Amino acid sequence: MSQFEESNHDHYYDGARSAIKEPAVLDFRTALQDGRVINMRIQIDNEEHEFIKHVYELKLGPVDNKGRIDSRSELVFADYSIVLSTVMRFAMEYLTLHPDRLIGINSNNDTREHLRYDIIMREIEQVSRYFEVYGLNLYVRLNAPVSMEYENSFNFDEIFPETVLLSKELNIPVSNLYNYIVLKLKAI
C-alpha cells in the first residue's frame, strides 16, 4: 500500500463541498518536519487559463498574515502524501461539480517543479486511479537561475505544445520535466 493510500483521505480531509464556489478554496492545517503545524490553502481560480481552454489553475501554499497564499515560501512537510491527498481530494470534489473543467498546477521555480514531479510520479499509480495526469511545457523560463545560463535563453526546443499522459513507464530526464501539470477527472 502506498503512502498516498495510507494517508486516508477522510481522516485528513474535512470535506469542503461548501467551500467549492468561485474561486474554490480549502483551508487546512498540516505538520512540518520540524513539528510546527501551519495553515495551508488550496485555491482554484475562477477564471479559465489564458492559453489553455477549460483549465483552471490550482494554487497551494501557506496563508500569510493578510490571508493570501504565500507561493514563495519553502516548506518541508512531515508527510508530503497527506498534503498530496488533500489536494487530490479537493480537486476530485471540484471536478465532480465541474466535469467540463480541468485543473492546472504550475510551479514558480525549478526546485518546486522537481519536487512536485517527484511526488506525483512516486504516487502516480494511485493518483491515476482517479485522474488522467498530463505534463505540458507551457512556456520558456525567463528567470532561469544564473547557474543555468543558456547560450540562448529562449530555448524553444524545450517547449512541447502537446500534453503527455504521465505514467510509471514514462522516463523523462530531469532537464525535460514538464513545468505544468493538468488533471482531468476520470469517469469513476
Tab-separated table of C-alpha atoms in Angstrom, residues 22-136:
chain	number	residue	atom	x	y	z
A	22	GLU	CA	-15.873	30.720	-7.341
A	23	PRO	CA	-12.953	30.730	-6.543
A	24	ALA	CA	-12.831	27.334	-4.853
A	25	VAL	CA	-10.895	27.479	-1.581
A	26	LEU	CA	-9.939	24.950	1.073
A	27	ASP	CA	-8.025	25.872	4.225
A	28	PHE	CA	-6.378	23.062	6.174
A	29	ARG	CA	-3.618	22.539	8.711
A	30	THR	CA	-0.585	20.341	8.231
A	31	ALA	CA	2.577	19.490	10.141
A	32	LEU	CA	6.066	20.435	9.077
A	33	GLN	CA	9.105	18.255	9.616
A	34	ASP	CA	10.252	20.497	12.482
A	35	GLY	CA	6.983	19.781	14.354
A	36	ARG	CA	5.230	23.099	13.684
A	37	VAL	CA	1.652	22.993	12.393
A	38	ILE	CA	0.771	25.625	9.804
A	39	ASN	CA	-2.306	26.876	7.963
A	40	MET	CA	-2.361	25.953	4.288
A	41	ARG	CA	-4.701	26.935	1.482
A	42	ILE	CA	-5.674	25.361	-1.809
A	43	GLN	CA	-7.362	27.702	-4.260
A	44	ILE	CA	-8.657	27.035	-7.745
A	45	ASP	CA	-9.024	30.168	-9.865
A	46	ASN	CA	-12.426	31.173	-11.138
A	47	GLU	CA	-11.009	32.300	-14.490
A	48	GLU	CA	-10.037	29.926	-17.279
A	49	HIS	CA	-6.308	29.734	-18.078
A	50	GLU	CA	-5.221	32.364	-20.577
A	51	PHE	CA	-3.716	29.875	-23.050
A	52	ILE	CA	-5.388	26.518	-22.325
A	53	LYS	CA	-9.131	26.066	-22.729
A	54	HIS	CA	-11.131	24.558	-19.851
A	55	VAL	CA	-8.107	24.663	-17.466
A	56	TYR	CA	-8.412	26.394	-14.096
A	57	GLU	CA	-5.216	26.889	-12.133
A	58	LEU	CA	-4.701	25.460	-8.653
A	59	LYS	CA	-2.540	27.304	-6.150
A	60	LEU	CA	-1.229	25.816	-2.908
A	61	GLY	CA	0.715	27.336	-0.061
A	62	PRO	CA	0.735	28.618	3.491
A	63	VAL	CA	-1.544	31.523	4.344
A	64	ASP	CA	0.251	34.797	5.115
A	65	ASN	CA	-0.810	37.479	7.641
A	66	LYS	CA	-3.150	39.072	5.094
A	67	GLY	CA	-4.915	35.788	4.283
A	68	ARG	CA	-3.169	35.293	0.927
A	69	ILE	CA	-1.338	32.242	-0.356
A	70	ASP	CA	2.421	32.655	0.037
A	71	SER	CA	3.633	30.806	-3.044
A	72	ARG	CA	7.301	31.642	-2.419
A	73	SER	CA	7.787	30.002	0.978
A	74	GLU	CA	9.907	26.880	1.220
A	75	LEU	CA	8.420	24.227	3.489
A	76	VAL	CA	9.458	20.718	4.457
A	77	PHE	CA	6.283	18.797	5.271
A	78	ALA	CA	6.246	15.978	7.804
A	79	ASP	CA	4.291	13.883	5.286
A	80	TYR	CA	4.030	15.023	1.681
A	81	SER	CA	1.470	12.311	0.887
A	82	ILE	CA	-1.008	13.900	3.323
A	83	VAL	CA	-0.695	17.226	1.521
A	84	LEU	CA	-0.962	15.495	-1.870
A	85	SER	CA	-4.019	13.500	-0.810
A	86	THR	CA	-5.700	16.668	0.499
A	87	VAL	CA	-5.035	18.450	-2.805
A	88	MET	CA	-6.250	15.455	-4.828
A	89	ARG	CA	-9.402	15.051	-2.748
A	90	PHE	CA	-10.252	18.744	-3.162
A	91	ALA	CA	-9.504	18.529	-6.901
A	92	MET	CA	-11.739	15.448	-7.166
A	93	GLU	CA	-14.647	17.226	-5.481
A	94	TYR	CA	-14.147	20.340	-7.569
A	95	LEU	CA	-14.028	18.411	-10.858
A	96	THR	CA	-17.046	16.328	-9.868
A	97	LEU	CA	-19.010	19.570	-9.527
A	98	HIS	CA	-17.427	20.995	-12.703
A	99	PRO	CA	-16.973	17.992	-15.045
A	100	ASP	CA	-16.280	20.242	-18.051
A	101	ARG	CA	-13.130	21.651	-16.424
A	102	LEU	CA	-9.512	20.587	-15.931
A	103	ILE	CA	-7.110	21.692	-13.196
A	104	GLY	CA	-3.663	23.100	-13.971
A	105	ILE	CA	-0.774	23.096	-11.498
A	106	ASN	CA	2.211	25.346	-12.049
A	107	SER	CA	5.493	25.669	-10.163
A	108	ASN	CA	7.212	29.008	-9.793
A	109	ASN	CA	10.765	27.635	-9.759
A	110	ASP	CA	12.807	24.599	-10.789
A	111	THR	CA	13.179	23.220	-7.250
A	112	ARG	CA	9.413	23.133	-6.708
A	113	GLU	CA	8.928	21.739	-10.199
A	114	HIS	CA	11.244	18.810	-9.448
A	115	LEU	CA	9.661	18.194	-6.039
A	116	ARG	CA	6.103	18.321	-7.413
A	117	TYR	CA	7.012	15.975	-10.267
A	118	ASP	CA	8.800	13.555	-7.903
A	119	ILE	CA	5.836	13.419	-5.500
A	120	ILE	CA	3.300	12.917	-8.282
A	121	MET	CA	5.381	10.255	-10.036
A	122	ARG	CA	6.013	8.403	-6.757
A	123	GLU	CA	2.230	8.144	-6.302
A	124	ILE	CA	1.218	8.058	-9.991
A	125	GLU	CA	-0.424	4.628	-9.765
A	126	GLN	CA	-2.771	5.820	-7.009
A	127	VAL	CA	-3.356	9.286	-8.472
A	128	SER	CA	-4.079	7.686	-11.884
A	129	ARG	CA	-6.919	5.685	-10.363
A	130	TYR	CA	-8.884	8.948	-10.157
A	131	PHE	CA	-7.228	11.330	-12.628
A	132	GLU	CA	-5.629	11.442	-16.016
A	133	VAL	CA	-2.405	13.342	-15.272
A	134	TYR	CA	-0.805	15.230	-18.139
A	135	GLY	CA	2.506	17.068	-18.409
A	136	LEU	CA	2.972	20.109	-20.598
